[in-house]
Amino acid sequence: MTASRPGAAPADPVGASCPYVGGDPAGPATATAYAEYARMDDLLALQHPQTGAATEPGFIIMSQVMELLFELLRTEFTTCRDRLAADDVDGALWTLRRSARVQQVALSSWDFFSAMTPGEFAEFRDVLGSASGFQSASYRRLEFLLGNKNPGMVEPHRHASSHGPVRRQLSEPSLYDAALALLHRRGLPVPVAVLNRPPEEPYTPDSRVEDAWRTVYADPVRYRDLHLLGEALTDAAESFARWRYTHLAVVQRVLGGKPGTGGTDGVAWLDRISGHRFFPELWSVRSVL
């Protein structure tokens, strides 16, 4: 161990590696390596409140946080889908474990919005104009990736830069498509017609797919990895259902029965979609076990 010079500042063994410690206050006014890597200066320059409302900066920041979480979830679920296509169930399960943590963060993000009173939201609601989370391309791509395909949902992006990515996502196989193809390769009775349907078509539940999952759940020892996969996918679907329901509850609290931004019918529209479940046979099979 090297002794410090008398009067010298003590060595800092973590300053070089910890993003929140260290740095030379007398150095040149340039971005830190941390800020450069994560583009923090760019990120922090993206908030532009249009009113003096105290809660508008938080609304903008938390909306941006939610969008980033959608993008992260899309990345994770895409990785999971691709691992299933490669028969790497263990890798897919590990990815779902990680994505579950991201879903927890997304769910807790509603806490800020629920803390706003109707009066506080009204102070800046008018400047939103036609803006609405309904127009989020990252959210729409996430819905398509998980299997809720609806070609009509591409229309809001027709004149936006997001149109191409949203349209391509609609045409890609979903995560559930990859799971069902895996079951088929394992010799379970998933019909070829289900696997070969056009990927942009809405998924229609099929009793034969339910039978395939029933076989898995009836013998969790023989089909251990598929049983774990079924439960992990159900966890993901349940977390998404909780996210939707919390969205509904927050809007009810802040807006009541008023129309939503962007021309939606607010609570009524959210109430309709909150009943949707991804991976439907994983839910229906529980009634026949």
Coordinates of C-alpha atoms in Angstrom, one line a residue:
M1 CA 0.0 0.0 0.0
T2 CA 1.4 3.4 -0.9
A3 CA 1.3 6.0 1.9
S4 CA -0.3 9.4 1.2
R5 CA 1.9 12.6 1.3
P6 CA 1.4 14.6 4.4
G7 CA -1.4 17.1 3.8
A8 CA -2.6 15.4 0.6
A9 CA -6.2 14.5 0.0
P10 CA -7.0 10.9 0.7
A11 CA -7.1 8.6 -2.3
D12 CA -10.5 8.0 -3.8
P13 CA -10.7 4.3 -5.0
V14 CA -14.2 4.7 -6.4
G15 CA -14.1 8.1 -8.0
A16 CA -12.8 6.8 -11.3
S17 CA -15.6 4.2 -11.7
C18 CA -18.6 5.7 -9.9
P19 CA -20.6 8.1 -12.1
Y20 CA -21.7 10.2 -9.2
V21 CA -18.3 10.6 -7.5
G22 CA -15.0 12.3 -8.4
G23 CA -14.2 14.8 -11.1
D24 CA -12.0 17.9 -11.1
P25 CA -13.9 21.1 -10.3
A26 CA -11.1 23.1 -11.8
G27 CA -11.0 21.2 -15.0
P28 CA -12.3 22.4 -18.4
A29 CA -16.0 23.0 -18.8
T30 CA -16.7 19.9 -20.9
A31 CA -19.2 17.0 -20.4
T32 CA -18.1 14.2 -18.1
A33 CA -17.6 10.8 -19.6
Y34 CA -20.9 9.7 -17.9
A35 CA -22.8 12.5 -19.5
E36 CA -21.2 11.8 -22.9
Y37 CA -22.0 8.1 -22.8
A38 CA -25.6 8.5 -21.8
R39 CA -26.2 11.8 -23.7
M40 CA -27.4 13.4 -20.4
D41 CA -27.0 17.0 -21.6
D42 CA -29.2 16.2 -24.6
L43 CA -31.7 14.4 -22.3
L44 CA -31.9 17.2 -19.8
A45 CA -32.5 19.8 -22.6
L46 CA -35.7 18.2 -23.7
Q47 CA -38.0 19.7 -21.1
H48 CA -39.9 22.8 -22.3
P49 CA -42.9 23.7 -20.1
Q50 CA -45.3 26.2 -21.8
T51 CA -47.0 27.5 -18.7
G52 CA -46.0 28.5 -15.2
A53 CA -47.9 25.6 -13.6
A54 CA -45.8 24.0 -10.9
T55 CA -46.7 20.4 -12.0
E56 CA -46.1 20.8 -15.7
P57 CA -42.3 20.1 -15.6
G58 CA -43.0 16.9 -13.7
F59 CA -45.7 15.9 -16.1
I60 CA -43.3 16.3 -19.0
I61 CA -40.5 14.5 -17.3
M62 CA -42.6 11.6 -16.2
S63 CA -44.2 11.3 -19.6
Q64 CA -40.7 11.1 -21.1
V65 CA -39.7 8.5 -18.5
M66 CA -42.7 6.4 -19.4
E67 CA -41.8 6.6 -23.1
L68 CA -38.2 5.4 -22.3
L69 CA -39.6 2.5 -20.3
F70 CA -41.8 1.5 -23.2
E71 CA -38.8 1.5 -25.5
L72 CA -36.8 -0.6 -23.0
L73 CA -39.6 -3.1 -22.6
R74 CA -39.9 -3.4 -26.4
T75 CA -36.2 -4.1 -26.5
E76 CA -36.4 -6.7 -23.8
F77 CA -39.5 -8.5 -25.2
T78 CA -37.9 -8.5 -28.7
T79 CA -34.9 -10.2 -27.2
C80 CA -37.2 -12.7 -25.5
R81 CA -39.0 -13.4 -28.8
D82 CA -35.8 -14.0 -30.6
R83 CA -34.5 -16.3 -28.0
L84 CA -37.6 -18.4 -28.2
A85 CA -37.3 -18.6 -31.9
A86 CA -33.8 -19.9 -31.4
D87 CA -35.1 -22.5 -28.8
D88 CA -33.2 -20.8 -26.0
V89 CA -35.9 -21.0 -23.4
D90 CA -33.5 -20.4 -20.5
G91 CA -32.3 -17.2 -22.2
A92 CA -35.9 -16.1 -22.8
L93 CA -36.8 -16.7 -19.1
W94 CA -33.9 -14.7 -17.9
T95 CA -34.9 -11.8 -20.2
L96 CA -38.5 -12.0 -18.8
R97 CA -37.1 -11.9 -15.3
R98 CA -35.3 -8.6 -16.2
S99 CA -38.3 -7.1 -18.0
A100 CA -40.5 -7.8 -15.0
R101 CA -38.4 -5.3 -13.0
V102 CA -38.9 -2.7 -15.8
Q103 CA -42.7 -3.3 -15.7
Q104 CA -42.6 -2.6 -11.9
V105 CA -41.0 0.7 -12.6
A106 CA -43.5 1.6 -15.3
L107 CA -46.4 0.8 -12.9
S108 CA -44.9 2.9 -10.1
S109 CA -44.5 5.8 -12.6
W110 CA -48.2 6.4 -12.3
D111 CA -47.7 7.5 -8.7
F112 CA -46.6 11.0 -9.7
F113 CA -49.6 11.5 -12.0
S114 CA -52.0 10.4 -9.3
A115 CA -50.6 13.0 -7.0
M116 CA -51.8 15.8 -9.2
T117 CA -55.2 17.4 -8.3
P118 CA -57.7 18.1 -11.1
G119 CA -57.0 21.8 -10.6
E120 CA -53.2 21.4 -11.0
F121 CA -53.7 19.4 -14.3
A122 CA -56.2 22.0 -15.5
E123 CA -53.5 24.7 -15.2
F124 CA -51.7 23.4 -18.2
R125 CA -54.0 20.9 -19.9
D126 CA -55.0 23.3 -22.6
V127 CA -51.4 23.5 -24.0
L128 CA -51.5 19.8 -24.7
G129 CA -53.9 20.5 -27.5
S130 CA -54.4 17.2 -29.4
A131 CA -51.4 15.5 -27.8
S132 CA -52.2 12.2 -26.1
G133 CA -50.4 9.1 -24.9
F134 CA -52.6 7.3 -27.4
Q135 CA -50.2 8.7 -30.1
S136 CA -47.1 7.1 -28.5
A137 CA -45.3 5.1 -31.1
S138 CA -43.2 3.2 -28.5
Y139 CA -46.4 2.1 -26.7
R140 CA -48.1 1.0 -30.0
R141 CA -45.1 -1.0 -31.0
L142 CA -45.0 -2.7 -27.6
E143 CA -48.7 -3.6 -27.9
F144 CA -48.1 -5.1 -31.4
L145 CA -45.0 -7.0 -30.1
L146 CA -47.0 -8.6 -27.3
G147 CA -49.7 -9.7 -29.8
N148 CA -52.4 -7.0 -29.7
K149 CA -52.4 -6.5 -33.4
N150 CA -54.8 -3.9 -34.9
P151 CA -54.0 -2.4 -38.3
G152 CA -56.2 0.6 -37.6
M153 CA -53.8 1.6 -34.8
V154 CA -51.2 2.5 -37.4
E155 CA -53.4 5.3 -38.8
P156 CA -52.6 7.9 -36.1
H157 CA -48.9 7.7 -37.2
R158 CA -49.5 7.9 -40.9
H159 CA -48.0 11.4 -41.3
A160 CA -45.4 11.0 -38.6
S161 CA -41.8 9.8 -38.7
S162 CA -42.9 6.9 -36.5
H163 CA -45.1 5.4 -39.3
G164 CA -42.5 3.1 -40.7
P165 CA -41.4 1.5 -37.4
V166 CA -45.0 1.1 -36.3
R167 CA -46.0 -0.4 -39.6
R168 CA -43.0 -2.8 -39.5
Q169 CA -43.8 -3.9 -36.0
L170 CA -47.4 -4.8 -37.0
S171 CA -45.9 -7.1 -39.7
E172 CA -43.5 -8.9 -37.4
P173 CA -44.2 -12.0 -35.4
S174 CA -45.3 -11.3 -31.9
L175 CA -43.8 -12.7 -28.7
Y176 CA -46.8 -15.0 -28.4
D177 CA -46.3 -16.2 -32.0
A178 CA -42.8 -17.2 -31.0
A179 CA -44.0 -19.0 -27.9
L180 CA -46.6 -20.9 -29.8
A181 CA -44.1 -21.9 -32.5
L182 CA -41.9 -23.3 -29.8
L183 CA -44.8 -25.4 -28.4
H184 CA -45.4 -26.7 -31.9
R185 CA -41.7 -27.7 -32.4
R186 CA -41.9 -29.5 -29.1
G187 CA -44.7 -31.7 -30.5
L188 CA -47.6 -30.0 -28.8
P189 CA -50.9 -29.6 -30.7
V190 CA -50.7 -26.0 -31.8
P191 CA -52.4 -25.9 -35.3
V192 CA -50.3 -24.9 -38.3
A193 CA -53.1 -22.6 -39.3
V194 CA -52.5 -20.6 -36.2
L195 CA -48.8 -20.4 -36.9
N196 CA -49.2 -19.5 -40.5
R197 CA -51.8 -16.7 -40.2
P198 CA -50.7 -13.3 -41.5
P199 CA -48.7 -11.7 -38.6
E200 CA -50.5 -8.4 -38.9
E201 CA -54.0 -9.9 -38.3
P202 CA -55.5 -9.7 -34.8
Y203 CA -55.0 -12.9 -32.8
T204 CA -58.1 -15.0 -32.3
P205 CA -58.1 -17.4 -29.3
D206 CA -58.1 -21.1 -30.3
S207 CA -59.3 -24.0 -28.2
R208 CA -56.5 -26.2 -29.6
V209 CA -53.9 -23.7 -28.4
E210 CA -55.6 -23.9 -25.0
D211 CA -55.3 -27.7 -25.2
A212 CA -51.5 -27.4 -25.8
W213 CA -51.0 -25.2 -22.8
R214 CA -53.2 -27.6 -20.8
T215 CA -50.9 -30.4 -21.6
V216 CA -47.9 -28.4 -20.4
Y217 CA -49.7 -27.4 -17.1
A218 CA -50.9 -31.0 -16.5
D219 CA -47.3 -32.3 -16.4
P220 CA -45.0 -29.5 -15.2
V221 CA -42.2 -31.9 -14.5
R222 CA -42.0 -33.2 -18.1
Y223 CA -42.5 -29.7 -19.6
R224 CA -40.6 -27.8 -16.9
D225 CA -39.2 -25.1 -19.1
L226 CA -42.4 -24.6 -21.0
H227 CA -44.4 -24.5 -17.7
L228 CA -42.0 -21.8 -16.4
L229 CA -42.4 -19.9 -19.7
G230 CA -46.2 -20.0 -19.4
E231 CA -46.0 -18.6 -15.9
A232 CA -43.5 -15.9 -16.9
L233 CA -45.6 -14.8 -19.8
T234 CA -48.6 -14.7 -17.6
D235 CA -46.7 -12.5 -15.1
A236 CA -45.9 -10.1 -17.9
A237 CA -49.5 -10.0 -19.1
E238 CA -50.7 -9.5 -15.5
S239 CA -48.3 -6.6 -15.0
F240 CA -49.5 -5.0 -18.2
A241 CA -53.1 -5.4 -17.0
R242 CA -52.2 -3.7 -13.7
W243 CA -50.5 -0.9 -15.7
R244 CA -53.6 -0.3 -17.8
Y245 CA -55.9 -0.4 -14.8
T246 CA -53.8 2.0 -12.9
H247 CA -53.8 4.3 -15.9
L248 CA -57.6 4.1 -15.8
A249 CA -57.8 4.9 -12.1
V250 CA -55.4 7.9 -12.4
V251 CA -57.4 9.4 -15.2
Q252 CA -60.6 8.9 -13.2
R253 CA -59.0 10.7 -10.3
V254 CA -57.6 13.6 -12.3
L255 CA -60.2 14.0 -15.1
G256 CA -63.3 12.3 -13.9
G257 CA -65.6 11.6 -16.9
K258 CA -64.2 14.4 -19.1
P259 CA -63.1 13.5 -22.6
G260 CA -59.4 12.5 -22.9
T261 CA -56.7 14.5 -24.6
G262 CA -56.2 13.7 -28.3
G263 CA -59.9 13.2 -29.0
T264 CA -60.4 9.9 -27.0
D265 CA -63.5 9.4 -24.8
G266 CA -61.3 9.3 -21.8
V267 CA -62.3 6.9 -19.0
A268 CA -64.8 5.0 -21.2
W269 CA -62.0 4.2 -23.7
L270 CA -59.5 3.2 -21.0
D271 CA -62.2 1.0 -19.3
R272 CA -62.7 -0.9 -22.6
I273 CA -59.0 -1.6 -23.2
S274 CA -58.3 -2.5 -19.5
G275 CA -60.2 -5.7 -19.9
H276 CA -57.8 -6.9 -22.7
R277 CA -55.4 -9.7 -21.8
F278 CA -52.3 -10.7 -23.7
F279 CA -51.7 -14.4 -24.3
P280 CA -55.4 -15.3 -23.9
E281 CA -55.1 -19.1 -23.7
L282 CA -52.7 -18.8 -20.8
W283 CA -55.6 -17.2 -19.0
S284 CA -58.4 -19.4 -20.2
V285 CA -56.5 -22.7 -19.5
R286 CA -56.8 -22.0 -15.8
S287 CA -60.5 -22.7 -16.0
V288 CA -59.9 -26.2 -17.2
L289 CA -57.0 -27.4 -15.0

